[in-house]
């Protein structure tokens, strides 16, 4: 069989002629296809920007978590759950709050913040007898810090009575230990004032330097009333030069002992000498007090720590010019005081 390739040759002139004859059909077809593609693109675009269906956020606060989940699912909403302790025993597993608020219009698929109760931290009363009341208050505050209302609080003011137990010790409590707790509870306590007729011996402080005197305060059971004046005769500046009552005398605990500090006329070490003073409320028992110092360079250090029954407070100091003294009572800062040389002159002149 013989094949003639010339029979398969394409006549381009004929094709060109046919195209010219049907050009309007070709152009119309191309335009139609273009319009169809453009229309499809617009439809897809508007579907995309329209997004998910808008729905109303249901109210689920106060409902059980399982019920809230079903209601969210019906609206095509998704919860983001946070757990928090509450102050009611029967709150466990219920919704405490939600965001966005009920009635808000959002798109389907949005996440809704739900705060769910973990229940109460503890379900029965602890035994506080024998513990220091200030320690108990701080522990309770730390335990319920994340709650809107603390589950357990010490009733104020406590009842006080003299006792052989150290001052501040809880002697009795109501409700009793192991009592079931169903909601916020106030605990009534009886607190020791310390022994009524406890007596101590006045320590020997004459001759002590100011740093030595400050260190002695921490274990002292008397209250010192300090005053300052310039040295006389052979007295050494920067030391305690007299005290009343004299050393070794027996006095009731936290009796007041007068002590005089000799401050230098011109301090050779560049420090400022003086006596810090403050009037405190009268406390039912001696409270823990701290005096801290912040140097002009920002360094902080403890100057003195001691117990004080309230009333007039005085503490000697020898610090750099511009030092800030910080008064702290029961771990709470109550005041700051900046020290300058003119205060030393006023203190010494006032005591002469």
XYZ file of C-alpha atoms in Angstrom:
352
model
C 0.000 0.000 0.000
C 1.418 3.328 -1.054
C 0.789 6.468 1.079
C 1.100 9.856 -0.582
C 2.135 12.431 2.016
C 0.945 15.232 -0.181
C -2.609 14.089 0.582
C -2.076 15.130 4.255
C -0.753 18.621 3.639
C -2.691 21.379 5.461
C -3.952 24.223 3.327
C -3.384 27.279 5.532
C -4.873 29.606 3.005
C -8.116 27.674 3.146
C -8.092 27.731 6.968
C -7.484 31.464 6.980
C -10.366 32.006 4.682
C -12.693 29.897 6.798
C -11.613 31.791 9.976
C -12.391 35.111 8.357
C -15.800 33.803 7.321
C -16.597 32.567 10.938
C -14.662 35.164 12.976
C -17.798 36.600 14.612
C -18.763 33.123 15.880
C -15.289 32.568 17.360
C -15.248 35.958 19.059
C -18.748 35.474 20.448
C -17.798 32.070 21.849
C -14.638 33.485 23.484
C -16.566 36.364 25.018
C -19.221 33.995 26.339
C -16.587 31.772 27.983
C -14.870 34.819 29.525
C -18.136 36.128 30.960
C -19.003 32.725 32.409
C -15.563 32.464 34.108
C -15.839 36.027 35.457
C -19.335 35.354 36.813
C -18.166 32.180 38.536
C -15.241 34.091 40.086
C -17.567 36.798 41.398
C -19.900 34.238 42.930
C -16.995 32.521 44.684
C -15.640 35.894 45.859
C -18.925 37.007 47.444
C -19.427 33.626 49.072
C -15.948 33.964 50.589
C -16.375 37.489 51.961
C -19.828 36.703 53.318
C -18.220 34.122 55.619
C -19.973 32.046 58.224
C -23.550 32.560 59.267
C -24.121 35.065 62.067
C -25.645 33.703 65.290
C -26.687 35.018 68.702
C -24.590 34.028 71.730
C -26.790 32.081 74.186
C -26.878 32.807 77.927
C -25.116 29.937 79.723
C -23.957 31.642 82.951
C -25.136 29.613 85.941
C -25.758 26.486 83.848
C -23.950 23.175 84.059
C -20.993 22.806 81.713
C -22.582 19.882 79.818
C -25.746 21.913 79.153
C -23.687 24.909 78.046
C -21.686 22.735 75.633
C -24.904 21.476 73.958
C -26.267 25.008 73.578
C -22.979 26.191 72.101
C -22.929 23.289 69.656
C -26.447 24.098 68.473
C -25.246 27.621 67.576
C -22.041 26.279 65.959
C -19.994 28.070 68.631
C -16.939 26.612 70.353
C -16.064 27.140 74.045
C -12.632 28.077 75.420
C -12.757 26.957 79.051
C -10.953 28.506 82.043
C -11.209 26.996 85.539
C -11.526 29.066 88.721
C -12.244 28.345 92.373
C -15.536 29.750 93.651
C -16.946 30.424 97.104
C -19.833 27.925 96.976
C -19.708 24.169 97.407
C -22.517 23.558 94.860
C -20.933 25.719 92.134
C -18.574 23.018 90.891
C -18.970 22.441 87.140
C -21.200 25.476 86.570
C -20.484 28.472 84.329
C -19.434 31.518 86.398
C -19.045 33.970 83.496
C -18.939 34.135 79.705
C -17.536 36.429 77.014
C -18.958 37.752 74.679
C -22.051 38.578 76.701
C -25.363 36.796 76.053
C -27.252 38.287 73.112
C -24.110 39.333 71.229
C -24.177 38.680 67.453
C -21.112 36.753 66.256
C -20.144 34.541 63.340
C -20.681 30.818 63.625
C -17.454 29.076 64.566
C -16.323 31.787 67.008
C -14.804 30.726 70.322
C -16.692 31.793 73.463
C -14.743 32.277 76.723
C -16.349 30.299 79.551
C -15.166 30.465 83.177
C -16.101 27.219 84.925
C -16.157 26.685 88.698
C -13.703 24.192 90.176
C -15.689 24.298 93.407
C -14.301 25.589 96.713
C -10.626 25.272 97.687
C -11.380 23.473 100.938
C -14.592 21.911 102.217
C -14.026 21.902 105.978
C -12.660 24.224 108.638
C -8.996 23.900 109.538
C -7.565 23.957 113.055
C -6.071 27.397 113.755
C -5.651 26.970 117.522
C -1.989 27.348 118.508
C -1.100 29.341 115.382
C -0.182 33.033 115.271
C -3.142 35.115 114.141
C -1.069 37.236 111.751
C 0.343 34.134 110.060
C -3.177 32.702 109.688
C -4.470 35.934 108.120
C -1.634 36.035 105.587
C -2.079 32.353 104.696
C -5.826 32.800 104.149
C -5.239 35.872 102.013
C -2.793 33.968 99.811
C -5.099 30.929 99.604
C -8.142 32.870 98.379
C -6.421 35.625 96.399
C -8.031 34.529 93.106
C -11.565 34.490 94.542
C -13.948 37.447 94.453
C -14.868 36.788 98.096
C -12.619 34.789 100.447
C -14.098 31.503 101.611
C -12.696 31.875 105.143
C -11.867 35.133 106.926
C -10.893 35.960 110.496
C -13.551 38.112 112.162
C -12.392 41.587 113.238
C -11.788 42.600 115.885
C -10.699 39.345 117.565
C -11.269 38.740 121.266
C -8.150 39.010 123.460
C -7.274 37.633 126.865
C -4.146 37.101 128.932
C -2.625 33.650 128.639
C 0.667 31.810 129.197
C 0.788 31.317 125.422
C 2.881 33.813 123.403
C 1.090 37.018 122.464
C -0.842 36.672 119.185
C -1.491 32.922 119.583
C -5.026 31.770 118.723
C -6.543 30.108 121.807
C -10.071 29.285 120.587
C -11.998 29.352 117.326
C -15.606 29.155 116.137
C -16.566 27.235 113.961
C -14.584 24.340 115.382
C -11.997 22.410 113.341
C -13.415 19.947 110.745
C -16.755 21.786 110.540
C -18.165 21.451 107.004
C -18.021 24.622 104.885
C -20.773 25.438 102.393
C -19.993 29.096 101.670
C -18.049 32.184 102.877
C -17.439 31.848 106.618
C -16.238 34.260 109.300
C -14.121 32.656 112.024
C -14.363 34.131 115.502
C -11.118 33.674 117.424
C -9.811 34.327 120.929
C -6.204 35.539 120.885
C -3.589 35.578 123.626
C -2.259 38.894 124.929
C 0.604 37.023 126.566
C 1.153 36.473 130.304
C -0.525 39.161 132.411
C 2.214 39.446 134.994
C 5.188 38.357 132.915
C 8.353 40.136 134.052
C 11.668 40.584 132.287
C 15.114 41.877 133.210
C 16.252 45.227 131.778
C 19.324 44.515 129.620
C 22.560 46.501 129.777
C 22.750 48.766 126.720
C 24.977 51.646 127.890
C 28.092 51.781 125.726
C 26.574 49.971 122.747
C 27.063 51.511 119.316
C 24.018 52.281 117.186
C 24.440 49.126 115.005
C 24.881 47.008 118.161
C 21.797 48.603 119.716
C 19.707 47.953 116.601
C 20.782 44.295 116.590
C 19.803 43.997 120.277
C 16.229 45.144 119.532
C 15.259 41.911 117.762
C 15.272 39.806 120.951
C 14.221 42.498 123.407
C 11.075 42.286 125.573
C 11.181 45.963 126.592
C 10.330 49.084 124.600
C 13.089 51.668 124.221
C 12.362 55.392 124.142
C 15.435 56.875 122.439
C 16.551 60.485 122.584
C 19.667 62.139 121.134
C 22.094 64.860 122.237
C 25.681 65.888 121.620
C 28.427 64.127 123.672
C 29.362 65.513 127.095
C 32.771 65.190 128.749
C 34.214 61.750 127.930
C 31.122 60.331 126.221
C 31.724 58.582 122.911
C 29.681 59.817 119.964
C 27.511 57.237 118.242
C 26.836 55.179 121.405
C 24.210 54.784 124.123
C 25.366 56.947 127.038
C 22.585 56.352 129.595
C 19.493 54.278 130.316
C 16.590 54.342 132.787
C 15.706 52.012 134.558
C 19.165 50.659 135.156
C 20.292 47.282 133.919
C 19.235 44.067 135.710
C 16.038 45.554 137.134
C 12.922 43.362 136.862
C 10.022 45.076 135.071
C 6.771 43.941 133.367
C 7.333 42.781 129.799
C 7.325 45.567 127.204
C 7.833 48.246 129.806
C 9.462 51.406 128.488
C 13.176 52.026 128.981
C 14.599 55.484 128.295
C 17.912 55.489 126.394
C 20.077 58.461 125.362
C 22.229 58.366 122.211
C 25.226 60.712 121.844
C 25.417 61.928 118.240
C 28.568 63.551 116.804
C 28.586 67.315 116.199
C 30.366 66.761 112.868
C 30.213 63.157 111.766
C 33.664 62.133 110.487
C 32.252 59.215 108.507
C 29.828 61.400 106.541
C 26.779 59.670 107.991
C 23.660 61.342 109.327
C 22.857 60.457 112.959
C 19.458 60.819 114.558
C 16.343 59.187 116.000
C 13.440 58.087 113.841
C 10.071 58.797 115.512
C 6.491 57.786 114.800
C 3.256 57.531 116.788
C 1.526 54.168 116.329
C -1.934 52.976 117.370
C -2.106 51.044 120.609
C -2.032 47.348 119.678
C -3.770 44.513 121.577
C -0.434 42.698 121.712
C 3.080 43.527 120.435
C 3.139 43.624 116.615
C 6.189 42.754 114.512
C 7.786 45.930 113.155
C 10.639 46.431 110.712
C 12.662 49.504 109.779
C 14.422 49.177 106.415
C 16.805 51.616 104.735
C 17.143 52.397 101.020
C 20.491 54.034 100.262
C 20.852 56.878 97.700
C 22.231 54.218 95.305
C 19.043 52.165 95.672
C 20.420 49.377 97.889
C 17.905 48.159 100.480
C 18.823 46.594 103.813
C 17.154 45.928 107.152
C 17.954 48.421 109.885
C 15.978 46.841 112.737
C 13.268 44.255 113.419
C 11.432 44.026 116.745
C 8.061 43.710 118.477
C 6.235 46.831 119.667
C 2.933 47.305 121.565
C 2.127 50.605 119.847
C 2.190 54.208 120.993
C 5.397 56.231 120.667
C 8.050 54.550 118.503
C 11.682 55.701 118.356
C 14.668 54.065 116.657
C 18.224 55.468 116.332
C 19.958 55.533 112.952
C 23.309 56.340 111.329
C 22.800 56.407 107.556
C 23.927 58.235 104.414
C 22.414 61.582 103.479
C 19.344 60.976 101.300
C 18.629 57.511 102.705
C 14.936 56.588 102.825
C 13.674 54.762 105.915
C 10.728 52.399 105.362
C 8.383 51.499 108.233
C 6.744 48.061 107.899
C 4.140 46.675 110.318
C 3.008 43.044 109.988
C 4.661 42.815 106.550
C 2.789 45.890 105.275
C 4.653 49.101 104.421
C 2.966 52.023 106.171
C 5.377 54.929 105.585
C 8.634 56.206 104.098
C 10.890 58.967 105.468
C 13.879 60.615 103.757
C 16.870 61.476 105.982
C 18.959 64.696 105.670
C 21.654 66.348 107.889
C 19.359 69.105 109.199
C 17.274 66.423 110.899
C 20.305 65.392 112.970
C 20.763 68.996 114.188
C 17.083 69.363 115.056
C 17.060 66.020 116.908
C 20.157 66.787 118.992
C 19.189 70.397 119.734
C 15.714 69.334 120.789
C 17.086 66.913 123.418
C 19.624 69.177 125.026
